[in-house]
mmCIF file with all atom_site columns, C-alpha atoms and ligand atoms in Angstrom:
data_model
loop_
_atom_site.group_PDB
_atom_site.id
_atom_site.type_symbol
_atom_site.label_atom_id
_atom_site.label_alt_id
_atom_site.label_comp_id
_atom_site.label_asym_id
_atom_site.label_entity_id
_atom_site.label_seq_id
_atom_site.pdbx_PDB_ins_code
_atom_site.Cartn_x
_atom_site.Cartn_y
_atom_site.Cartn_z
_atom_site.occupancy
_atom_site.B_iso_or_equiv
_atom_site.pdbx_formal_charge
_atom_site.auth_seq_id
_atom_site.auth_comp_id
_atom_site.auth_asym_id
_atom_site.auth_atom_id
_atom_site.pdbx_PDB_model_num
ATOM   1   C CA . MET A 1 1   ? -64.336 56.765 129.040 1.00 97.00 ? 1140 MET A CA 1
ATOM   2   C CA . LYS A 1 2   ? -63.103 60.291 129.031 1.00 97.00 ? 1141 LYS A CA 1
ATOM   3   C CA . GLU A 1 3   ? -61.282 62.233 131.638 1.00 97.00 ? 1142 GLU A CA 1
ATOM   4   C CA . ILE A 1 4   ? -62.537 65.542 132.938 1.00 94.00 ? 1143 ILE A CA 1
ATOM   5   C CA . GLU A 1 5   ? -60.370 68.064 134.697 1.00 96.00 ? 1144 GLU A CA 1
ATOM   6   C CA . ILE A 1 6   ? -61.751 70.315 137.409 1.00 95.00 ? 1145 ILE A CA 1
ATOM   7   C CA . THR A 1 7   ? -59.818 73.467 138.150 1.00 95.00 ? 1146 THR A CA 1
ATOM   8   C CA . SER A 1 8   ? -60.184 76.083 140.849 1.00 96.00 ? 1147 SER A CA 1
ATOM   9   C CA . VAL A 1 9   ? -58.754 79.559 140.655 1.00 97.00 ? 1148 VAL A CA 1
ATOM   10  C CA . LEU A 1 10  ? -57.888 81.192 143.967 1.00 98.00 ? 1149 LEU A CA 1
ATOM   11  C CA . GLN A 1 11  ? -56.111 84.425 144.794 1.00 98.00 ? 1150 GLN A CA 1
ATOM   12  C CA . VAL A 1 12  ? -53.321 84.589 147.356 1.00 98.00 ? 1151 VAL A CA 1
ATOM   13  C CA . TYR A 1 13  ? -52.456 87.791 149.207 1.00 98.00 ? 1152 TYR A CA 1
ATOM   14  C CA . ASP A 1 14  ? -48.989 87.874 150.756 1.00 98.00 ? 1153 ASP A CA 1
ATOM   15  C CA . SER A 1 15  ? -50.012 89.849 153.803 1.00 96.00 ? 1154 SER A CA 1
ATOM   16  C CA . PHE A 1 16  ? -52.902 91.472 155.631 1.00 97.00 ? 1155 PHE A CA 1
ATOM   17  C CA . ASN A 1 17  ? -51.928 94.941 154.363 1.00 97.00 ? 1156 ASN A CA 1
ATOM   18  C CA . GLU A 1 18  ? -52.414 93.825 150.784 1.00 98.00 ? 1157 GLU A CA 1
ATOM   19  C CA . LEU A 1 19  ? -56.127 93.102 151.354 1.00 98.00 ? 1158 LEU A CA 1
ATOM   20  C CA . PRO A 1 20  ? -58.746 95.629 150.197 1.00 97.00 ? 1159 PRO A CA 1
ATOM   21  C CA . ASP A 1 21  ? -59.730 97.997 153.018 1.00 98.00 ? 1160 ASP A CA 1
ATOM   22  C CA . ASP A 1 22  ? -63.210 96.545 153.553 1.00 98.00 ? 1161 ASP A CA 1
ATOM   23  C CA . ILE A 1 23  ? -61.758 93.026 153.817 1.00 98.00 ? 1162 ILE A CA 1
ATOM   24  C CA . GLN A 1 24  ? -59.111 94.185 156.286 1.00 98.00 ? 1163 GLN A CA 1
ATOM   25  C CA . GLN A 1 25  ? -61.957 95.467 158.464 1.00 98.00 ? 1164 GLN A CA 1
ATOM   26  C CA . LEU A 1 26  ? -63.949 92.260 158.119 1.00 98.00 ? 1165 LEU A CA 1
ATOM   27  C CA . MET A 1 27  ? -60.862 90.128 158.825 1.00 98.00 ? 1166 MET A CA 1
ATOM   28  C CA . GLN A 1 28  ? -60.102 92.231 161.891 1.00 98.00 ? 1167 GLN A CA 1
ATOM   29  C CA . GLN A 1 29  ? -63.593 91.456 163.190 1.00 98.00 ? 1168 GLN A CA 1
ATOM   30  C CA . SER A 1 30  ? -63.008 87.790 162.435 1.00 98.00 ? 1169 SER A CA 1
ATOM   31  C CA . LYS A 1 31  ? -59.822 87.845 164.514 1.00 98.00 ? 1170 LYS A CA 1
ATOM   32  C CA . LEU A 1 32  ? -61.510 89.573 167.435 1.00 98.00 ? 1171 LEU A CA 1
ATOM   33  C CA . ILE A 1 33  ? -64.369 87.081 167.579 1.00 99.00 ? 1172 ILE A CA 1
ATOM   34  C CA . ARG A 1 34  ? -61.886 84.205 167.008 1.00 98.00 ? 1173 ARG A CA 1
ATOM   35  C CA . ASP A 1 35  ? -60.104 85.116 170.210 1.00 98.00 ? 1174 ASP A CA 1
ATOM   36  C CA . LYS A 1 36  ? -63.392 84.663 172.118 1.00 98.00 ? 1175 LYS A CA 1
ATOM   37  C CA . ALA A 1 37  ? -63.902 81.094 170.841 1.00 99.00 ? 1176 ALA A CA 1
ATOM   38  C CA . TYR A 1 38  ? -64.752 78.415 173.370 1.00 99.00 ? 1177 TYR A CA 1
ATOM   39  C CA . ALA A 1 39  ? -62.157 75.797 172.438 1.00 98.00 ? 1178 ALA A CA 1
ATOM   40  C CA . PRO A 1 40  ? -60.711 74.352 175.667 1.00 98.00 ? 1179 PRO A CA 1
ATOM   41  C CA . TYR A 1 41  ? -60.144 70.906 174.129 1.00 98.00 ? 1180 TYR A CA 1
ATOM   42  C CA . SER A 1 42  ? -58.387 71.667 170.855 1.00 98.00 ? 1181 SER A CA 1
ATOM   43  C CA . GLU A 1 43  ? -57.034 75.087 171.813 1.00 98.00 ? 1182 GLU A CA 1
ATOM   44  C CA . PHE A 1 44  ? -57.636 75.876 168.158 1.00 98.00 ? 1183 PHE A CA 1
ATOM   45  C CA . LEU A 1 45  ? -59.607 79.088 167.773 1.00 98.00 ? 1184 LEU A CA 1
ATOM   46  C CA . VAL A 1 46  ? -61.539 80.004 164.646 1.00 99.00 ? 1185 VAL A CA 1
ATOM   47  C CA . GLY A 1 47  ? -63.410 83.197 163.813 1.00 98.00 ? 1186 GLY A CA 1
ATOM   48  C CA . ALA A 1 48  ? -65.910 83.954 161.068 1.00 99.00 ? 1187 ALA A CA 1
ATOM   49  C CA . ALA A 1 49  ? -67.145 87.412 160.055 1.00 99.00 ? 1188 ALA A CA 1
ATOM   50  C CA . LEU A 1 50  ? -69.911 87.578 157.466 1.00 98.00 ? 1189 LEU A CA 1
ATOM   51  C CA . LEU A 1 51  ? -70.863 90.733 155.602 1.00 98.00 ? 1190 LEU A CA 1
ATOM   52  C CA . LEU A 1 52  ? -74.510 90.724 154.548 1.00 98.00 ? 1191 LEU A CA 1
ATOM   53  C CA . LYS A 1 53  ? -76.052 92.701 151.703 1.00 98.00 ? 1192 LYS A CA 1
ATOM   54  C CA . ASN A 1 54  ? -77.845 95.016 154.158 1.00 98.00 ? 1193 ASN A CA 1
ATOM   55  C CA . GLY A 1 55  ? -74.493 96.018 155.712 1.00 98.00 ? 1194 GLY A CA 1
ATOM   56  C CA . GLU A 1 56  ? -74.978 93.867 158.791 1.00 98.00 ? 1195 GLU A CA 1
ATOM   57  C CA . VAL A 1 57  ? -71.902 91.946 160.006 1.00 98.00 ? 1196 VAL A CA 1
ATOM   58  C CA . VAL A 1 58  ? -72.570 88.566 161.615 1.00 98.00 ? 1197 VAL A CA 1
ATOM   59  C CA . LEU A 1 59  ? -69.842 87.029 163.770 1.00 98.00 ? 1198 LEU A CA 1
ATOM   60  C CA . GLY A 1 60  ? -69.244 83.498 164.997 1.00 98.00 ? 1199 GLY A CA 1
ATOM   61  C CA . ASN A 1 61  ? -66.548 81.350 166.554 1.00 99.00 ? 1200 ASN A CA 1
ATOM   62  C CA . ASN A 1 62  ? -66.127 77.664 167.362 1.00 99.00 ? 1201 ASN A CA 1
ATOM   63  C CA . GLN A 1 63  ? -67.969 76.293 170.361 1.00 98.00 ? 1202 GLN A CA 1
ATOM   64  C CA . GLU A 1 64  ? -66.624 73.029 171.716 1.00 98.00 ? 1203 GLU A CA 1
ATOM   65  C CA . ASN A 1 65  ? -68.200 70.492 174.019 1.00 98.00 ? 1204 ASN A CA 1
ATOM   66  C CA . ALA A 1 66  ? -66.969 67.796 176.417 1.00 98.00 ? 1205 ALA A CA 1
ATOM   67  C CA . CYS A 1 67  ? -68.891 65.465 174.124 1.00 98.00 ? 1206 CYS A CA 1
ATOM   68  C CA . TYR A 1 68  ? -66.670 66.421 171.156 1.00 98.00 ? 1207 TYR A CA 1
ATOM   69  C CA . PRO A 1 69  ? -69.101 65.895 168.249 1.00 98.00 ? 1208 PRO A CA 1
ATOM   70  C CA . SER A 1 70  ? -71.618 68.225 169.892 1.00 98.00 ? 1209 SER A CA 1
ATOM   71  C CA . GLY A 1 71  ? -69.337 71.205 169.270 1.00 98.00 ? 1210 GLY A CA 1
ATOM   72  C CA . LEU A 1 72  ? -69.745 73.451 166.249 1.00 98.00 ? 1211 LEU A CA 1
ATOM   73  C CA . CYS A 1 73  ? -67.322 75.223 163.907 1.00 98.00 ? 1212 CYS A CA 1
ATOM   74  C CA . ALA A 1 74  ? -67.106 78.991 163.655 1.00 99.00 ? 1213 ALA A CA 1
ATOM   75  C CA . GLU A 1 75  ? -68.377 79.107 160.085 1.00 98.00 ? 1214 GLU A CA 1
ATOM   76  C CA . ARG A 1 76  ? -71.574 77.226 160.850 1.00 98.00 ? 1215 ARG A CA 1
ATOM   77  C CA . THR A 1 77  ? -72.153 79.128 164.087 1.00 98.00 ? 1216 THR A CA 1
ATOM   78  C CA . ALA A 1 78  ? -72.080 82.348 162.048 1.00 98.00 ? 1217 ALA A CA 1
ATOM   79  C CA . ILE A 1 79  ? -73.906 81.222 158.932 1.00 98.00 ? 1218 ILE A CA 1
ATOM   80  C CA . TYR A 1 80  ? -76.763 79.618 160.865 1.00 98.00 ? 1219 TYR A CA 1
ATOM   81  C CA . TYR A 1 81  ? -77.146 82.804 162.900 1.00 98.00 ? 1220 TYR A CA 1
ATOM   82  C CA . ALA A 1 82  ? -77.336 84.760 159.636 1.00 98.00 ? 1221 ALA A CA 1
ATOM   83  C CA . GLY A 1 83  ? -79.828 82.266 158.198 1.00 98.00 ? 1222 GLY A CA 1
ATOM   84  C CA . ALA A 1 84  ? -81.961 82.437 161.341 1.00 98.00 ? 1223 ALA A CA 1
ATOM   85  C CA . ASN A 1 85  ? -81.979 86.194 161.807 1.00 98.00 ? 1224 ASN A CA 1
ATOM   86  C CA . PHE A 1 86  ? -81.665 87.524 158.254 1.00 98.00 ? 1225 PHE A CA 1
ATOM   87  C CA . PRO A 1 87  ? -83.290 84.791 156.170 1.00 98.00 ? 1226 PRO A CA 1
ATOM   88  C CA . ASP A 1 88  ? -83.817 86.973 153.111 1.00 97.00 ? 1227 ASP A CA 1
ATOM   89  C CA . VAL A 1 89  ? -80.558 88.905 153.143 1.00 98.00 ? 1228 VAL A CA 1
ATOM   90  C CA . PRO A 1 90  ? -77.768 87.522 150.946 1.00 98.00 ? 1229 PRO A CA 1
ATOM   91  C CA . ILE A 1 91  ? -74.341 86.890 152.441 1.00 98.00 ? 1230 ILE A CA 1
ATOM   92  C CA . LEU A 1 92  ? -71.742 88.683 150.331 1.00 98.00 ? 1231 LEU A CA 1
ATOM   93  C CA . LYS A 1 93  ? -68.394 88.096 151.979 1.00 98.00 ? 1232 LYS A CA 1
ATOM   94  C CA . MET A 1 94  ? -66.874 85.883 154.600 1.00 98.00 ? 1233 MET A CA 1
ATOM   95  C CA . ALA A 1 95  ? -63.563 86.407 156.449 1.00 98.00 ? 1234 ALA A CA 1
ATOM   96  C CA . LEU A 1 96  ? -62.171 83.404 158.332 1.00 98.00 ? 1235 LEU A CA 1
ATOM   97  C CA . SER A 1 97  ? -59.195 83.324 160.650 1.00 98.00 ? 1236 SER A CA 1
ATOM   98  C CA . ALA A 1 98  ? -57.705 80.609 162.820 1.00 98.00 ? 1237 ALA A CA 1
ATOM   99  C CA . LYS A 1 99  ? -55.148 80.510 165.611 1.00 98.00 ? 1238 LYS A CA 1
ATOM   100 C CA . SER A 1 100 ? -53.638 77.791 167.767 1.00 98.00 ? 1239 SER A CA 1
ATOM   101 C CA . LEU A 1 101 ? -52.787 78.395 171.415 1.00 98.00 ? 1240 LEU A CA 1
ATOM   102 C CA . LYS A 1 102 ? -50.044 75.753 171.061 1.00 98.00 ? 1241 LYS A CA 1
ATOM   103 C CA . TYR A 1 103 ? -48.005 76.973 168.074 1.00 98.00 ? 1242 TYR A CA 1
ATOM   104 C CA . GLN A 1 104 ? -47.969 79.785 165.566 1.00 97.00 ? 1243 GLN A CA 1
ATOM   105 C CA . LEU A 1 105 ? -50.357 79.003 162.746 1.00 98.00 ? 1244 LEU A CA 1
ATOM   106 C CA . LEU A 1 106 ? -48.894 80.479 159.591 1.00 97.00 ? 1245 LEU A CA 1
ATOM   107 C CA . ILE A 1 107 ? -50.867 78.644 156.916 1.00 97.00 ? 1246 ILE A CA 1
ATOM   108 C CA . PRO A 1 108 ? -54.177 79.936 155.566 1.00 98.00 ? 1247 PRO A CA 1
ATOM   109 C CA . THR A 1 109 ? -56.800 77.723 157.176 1.00 98.00 ? 1248 THR A CA 1
ATOM   110 C CA . PRO A 1 110 ? -59.736 76.803 154.925 1.00 98.00 ? 1249 PRO A CA 1
ATOM   111 C CA . PRO A 1 111 ? -63.214 75.862 156.154 1.00 98.00 ? 1250 PRO A CA 1
ATOM   112 C CA . CYS A 1 112 ? -63.643 72.158 156.905 1.00 98.00 ? 1251 CYS A CA 1
ATOM   113 C CA . GLY A 1 113 ? -65.673 69.937 154.588 1.00 98.00 ? 1252 GLY A CA 1
ATOM   114 C CA . ALA A 1 114 ? -68.840 70.089 156.676 1.00 98.00 ? 1253 ALA A CA 1
ATOM   115 C CA . CYS A 1 115 ? -68.695 73.892 156.743 1.00 98.00 ? 1254 CYS A CA 1
ATOM   116 C CA . ARG A 1 116 ? -68.128 74.015 152.975 1.00 98.00 ? 1255 ARG A CA 1
ATOM   117 C CA . GLN A 1 117 ? -71.296 71.987 152.532 1.00 98.00 ? 1256 GLN A CA 1
ATOM   118 C CA . ALA A 1 118 ? -73.175 74.372 154.857 1.00 98.00 ? 1257 ALA A CA 1
ATOM   119 C CA . ILE A 1 119 ? -71.880 77.431 153.003 1.00 98.00 ? 1258 ILE A CA 1
ATOM   120 C CA . ALA A 1 120 ? -72.843 75.801 149.683 1.00 98.00 ? 1259 ALA A CA 1
ATOM   121 C CA . GLU A 1 121 ? -76.443 75.569 150.870 1.00 98.00 ? 1260 GLU A CA 1
ATOM   122 C CA . TYR A 1 122 ? -76.635 79.333 151.386 1.00 98.00 ? 1261 TYR A CA 1
ATOM   123 C CA . GLU A 1 123 ? -74.944 80.126 148.074 1.00 97.00 ? 1262 GLU A CA 1
ATOM   124 C CA . SER A 1 124 ? -77.508 78.014 146.285 1.00 95.00 ? 1263 SER A CA 1
ATOM   125 C CA . LYS A 1 125 ? -80.374 79.435 148.393 1.00 96.00 ? 1264 LYS A CA 1
ATOM   126 C CA . GLN A 1 126 ? -79.459 83.058 147.662 1.00 97.00 ? 1265 GLN A CA 1
ATOM   127 C CA . LYS A 1 127 ? -78.308 82.419 144.065 1.00 96.00 ? 1266 LYS A CA 1
ATOM   128 C CA . GLU A 1 128 ? -75.433 84.781 144.661 1.00 97.00 ? 1267 GLU A CA 1
ATOM   129 C CA . SER A 1 129 ? -71.785 83.887 145.217 1.00 98.00 ? 1268 SER A CA 1
ATOM   130 C CA . ILE A 1 130 ? -70.138 84.267 148.589 1.00 98.00 ? 1269 ILE A CA 1
ATOM   131 C CA . GLU A 1 131 ? -66.612 85.664 148.470 1.00 98.00 ? 1270 GLU A CA 1
ATOM   132 C CA . ILE A 1 132 ? -64.447 83.824 150.996 1.00 98.00 ? 1271 ILE A CA 1
ATOM   133 C CA . TYR A 1 133 ? -61.139 84.941 152.520 1.00 98.00 ? 1272 TYR A CA 1
ATOM   134 C CA . PHE A 1 134 ? -59.234 82.724 154.928 1.00 98.00 ? 1273 PHE A CA 1
ATOM   135 C CA . MET A 1 135 ? -55.998 82.947 156.875 1.00 98.00 ? 1274 MET A CA 1
ATOM   136 C CA . GLY A 1 136 ? -54.147 81.510 159.854 1.00 98.00 ? 1275 GLY A CA 1
ATOM   137 C CA . GLU A 1 137 ? -52.931 83.678 162.714 1.00 98.00 ? 1276 GLU A CA 1
ATOM   138 C CA . THR A 1 138 ? -50.742 85.667 160.355 1.00 97.00 ? 1277 THR A CA 1
ATOM   139 C CA . GLY A 1 139 ? -49.198 85.258 156.901 1.00 97.00 ? 1278 GLY A CA 1
ATOM   140 C CA . LYS A 1 140 ? -50.845 84.704 153.565 1.00 98.00 ? 1279 LYS A CA 1
ATOM   141 C CA . ILE A 1 141 ? -54.555 85.098 152.925 1.00 98.00 ? 1280 ILE A CA 1
ATOM   142 C CA . VAL A 1 142 ? -56.418 83.057 150.324 1.00 98.00 ? 1281 VAL A CA 1
ATOM   143 C CA . ARG A 1 143 ? -59.465 84.381 148.463 1.00 98.00 ? 1282 ARG A CA 1
ATOM   144 C CA . SER A 1 144 ? -62.082 82.397 146.635 1.00 98.00 ? 1283 SER A CA 1
ATOM   145 C CA . ASN A 1 145 ? -64.762 84.261 144.685 1.00 98.00 ? 1284 ASN A CA 1
ATOM   146 C CA . SER A 1 146 ? -67.256 81.499 145.423 1.00 98.00 ? 1285 SER A CA 1
ATOM   147 C CA . LEU A 1 147 ? -67.643 78.446 147.640 1.00 97.00 ? 1286 LEU A CA 1
ATOM   148 C CA . VAL A 1 148 ? -67.774 76.311 144.497 1.00 96.00 ? 1287 VAL A CA 1
ATOM   149 C CA . ASN A 1 149 ? -63.995 76.686 144.052 1.00 97.00 ? 1288 ASN A CA 1
ATOM   150 C CA . LEU A 1 150 ? -63.503 75.005 147.412 1.00 98.00 ? 1289 LEU A CA 1
ATOM   151 C CA . LEU A 1 151 ? -66.054 72.250 146.860 1.00 97.00 ? 1290 LEU A CA 1
ATOM   152 C CA . PRO A 1 152 ? -66.219 71.041 143.285 1.00 95.00 ? 1291 PRO A CA 1
ATOM   153 C CA . LEU A 1 153 ? -69.064 68.645 142.431 1.00 94.00 ? 1292 LEU A CA 1
ATOM   154 C CA . THR A 1 154 ? -71.142 70.253 145.158 1.00 94.00 ? 1293 THR A CA 1
ATOM   155 C CA . PHE A 1 155 ? -74.197 68.300 146.218 1.00 94.00 ? 1294 PHE A CA 1
ATOM   156 C CA . ASP A 1 156 ? -77.115 70.717 146.308 1.00 92.00 ? 1295 ASP A CA 1
ATOM   157 C CA . ASN A 1 157 ? -80.894 70.722 146.078 1.00 91.00 ? 1296 ASN A CA 1
ATOM   158 C CA . SER A 1 158 ? -80.893 70.292 142.298 1.00 90.00 ? 1297 SER A CA 1
ATOM   159 C CA . TYR A 1 159 ? -80.317 66.568 142.907 1.00 92.00 ? 1298 TYR A CA 1
ATOM   160 C CA . LEU A 1 160 ? -83.343 66.404 145.192 1.00 91.00 ? 1299 LEU A CA 1
ATOM   161 C CA . VAL A 1 161 ? -85.720 68.468 143.083 1.00 82.00 ? 1300 VAL A CA 1
ATOM   162 C CA . SER A 1 162 ? -85.353 67.565 139.408 1.00 78.00 ? 1301 SER A CA 1
ATOM   163 C CA . GLY A 1 163 ? -82.163 65.610 138.818 1.00 69.00 ? 1302 GLY A CA 1
ATOM   164 C CA . LEU A 1 164 ? -81.140 68.313 136.346 1.00 71.00 ? 1303 LEU A CA 1
ATOM   165 C CA . LYS A 1 165 ? -78.454 70.936 136.813 1.00 67.00 ? 1304 LYS A CA 1
HETATM 166 N N1 . THU B 2 .   ? -62.953 74.382 163.375 1.00 74.75 ? 116  THU B N1 1
HETATM 167 C C1 . THU B 2 .   ? -63.701 75.427 162.925 1.00 74.75 ? 116  THU B C1 1
HETATM 168 O O1 . THU B 2 .   ? -64.290 76.191 163.709 1.00 74.75 ? 116  THU B O1 1
HETATM 169 N N2 . THU B 2 .   ? -63.803 75.608 161.594 1.00 74.75 ? 116  THU B N2 1
HETATM 170 C C2 . THU B 2 .   ? -63.203 74.815 160.665 1.00 74.75 ? 116  THU B C2 1
HETATM 171 O O2 . THU B 2 .   ? -63.479 74.960 159.484 1.00 74.75 ? 116  THU B O2 1
HETATM 172 C C3 . THU B 2 .   ? -62.207 73.831 161.079 1.00 74.75 ? 116  THU B C3 1
HETATM 173 C C4 . THU B 2 .   ? -62.261 73.451 162.515 1.00 74.75 ? 116  THU B C4 1
HETATM 174 C C5 . THU B 2 .   ? -62.881 74.152 164.818 1.00 74.75 ? 116  THU B C5 1
HETATM 175 C C6 . THU B 2 .   ? -63.607 72.924 165.274 1.00 74.75 ? 116  THU B C6 1
HETATM 176 C C7 . THU B 2 .   ? -62.884 72.589 166.550 1.00 74.75 ? 116  THU B C7 1
HETATM 177 O O3 . THU B 2 .   ? -63.463 73.345 167.601 1.00 74.75 ? 116  THU B O3 1
HETATM 178 C C8 . THU B 2 .   ? -61.472 73.092 166.321 1.00 74.75 ? 116  THU B C8 1
HETATM 179 O O4 . THU B 2 .   ? -61.541 73.987 165.224 1.00 74.75 ? 116  THU B O4 1
HETATM 180 C C9 . THU B 2 .   ? -60.481 71.988 166.008 1.00 74.75 ? 116  THU B C9 1
HETATM 181 O O5 . THU B 2 .   ? -60.909 71.201 164.958 1.00 74.75 ? 116  THU B O5 1
#
C-alpha cells in the first residue's frame, strides 16, 4: 500500500476590482443573468457566463420546478446551450456568481458536483482547459485554471473507450 496525495492549486482574488478586466466584464454578465434566475423555491440565484473561443458569450441561470429534481443549475443550462449551438467552438472561460434572496452570500460559491461532471465532459471533448471563476454575491473570487482542480479523479470517456489514461 502506498498513499497518494492529490493537490489543487486555486487563486483567490480579494475583490471584484482585482479581477482582470475581461473577467470583470464576464462576471458582470454572470451577475445580470443570475438576477433573472427562476428560483422561487430556494430563492438562491445562480448565474453562469461562458466566453467561447469565437468571442460569443453564452449565459445561463438556474431554472427550478415544482417537481424539484426537474430543475436545472445555471452552469448546465449555459454549457448545454453552448454545446447545442456552438458544438465545435471551445469554451475558454466561465464566470459563476450566486446570490441568496434570504441573506447576504459572502462566500465564493463553487459549481455543484453534477455541474462539475458536466463541465468535465466539455473540457475532455474540446481538449482545452476551461478557466473557472466563482463568487457569491460579493467578496472574494476563486479562480481555477481547469475543471480538474475542482474534480480530482474525474470520470471521463477514457474509462469507456480504452481503459487507459
Ligand atoms: N444551483 C446552481 O444553479 N448551481 C450550482 O452549482 C449549485 C446550485 C442552483 C440549483 C437550485 O436551483 C438552487 O441553486 C439551490 O440549490
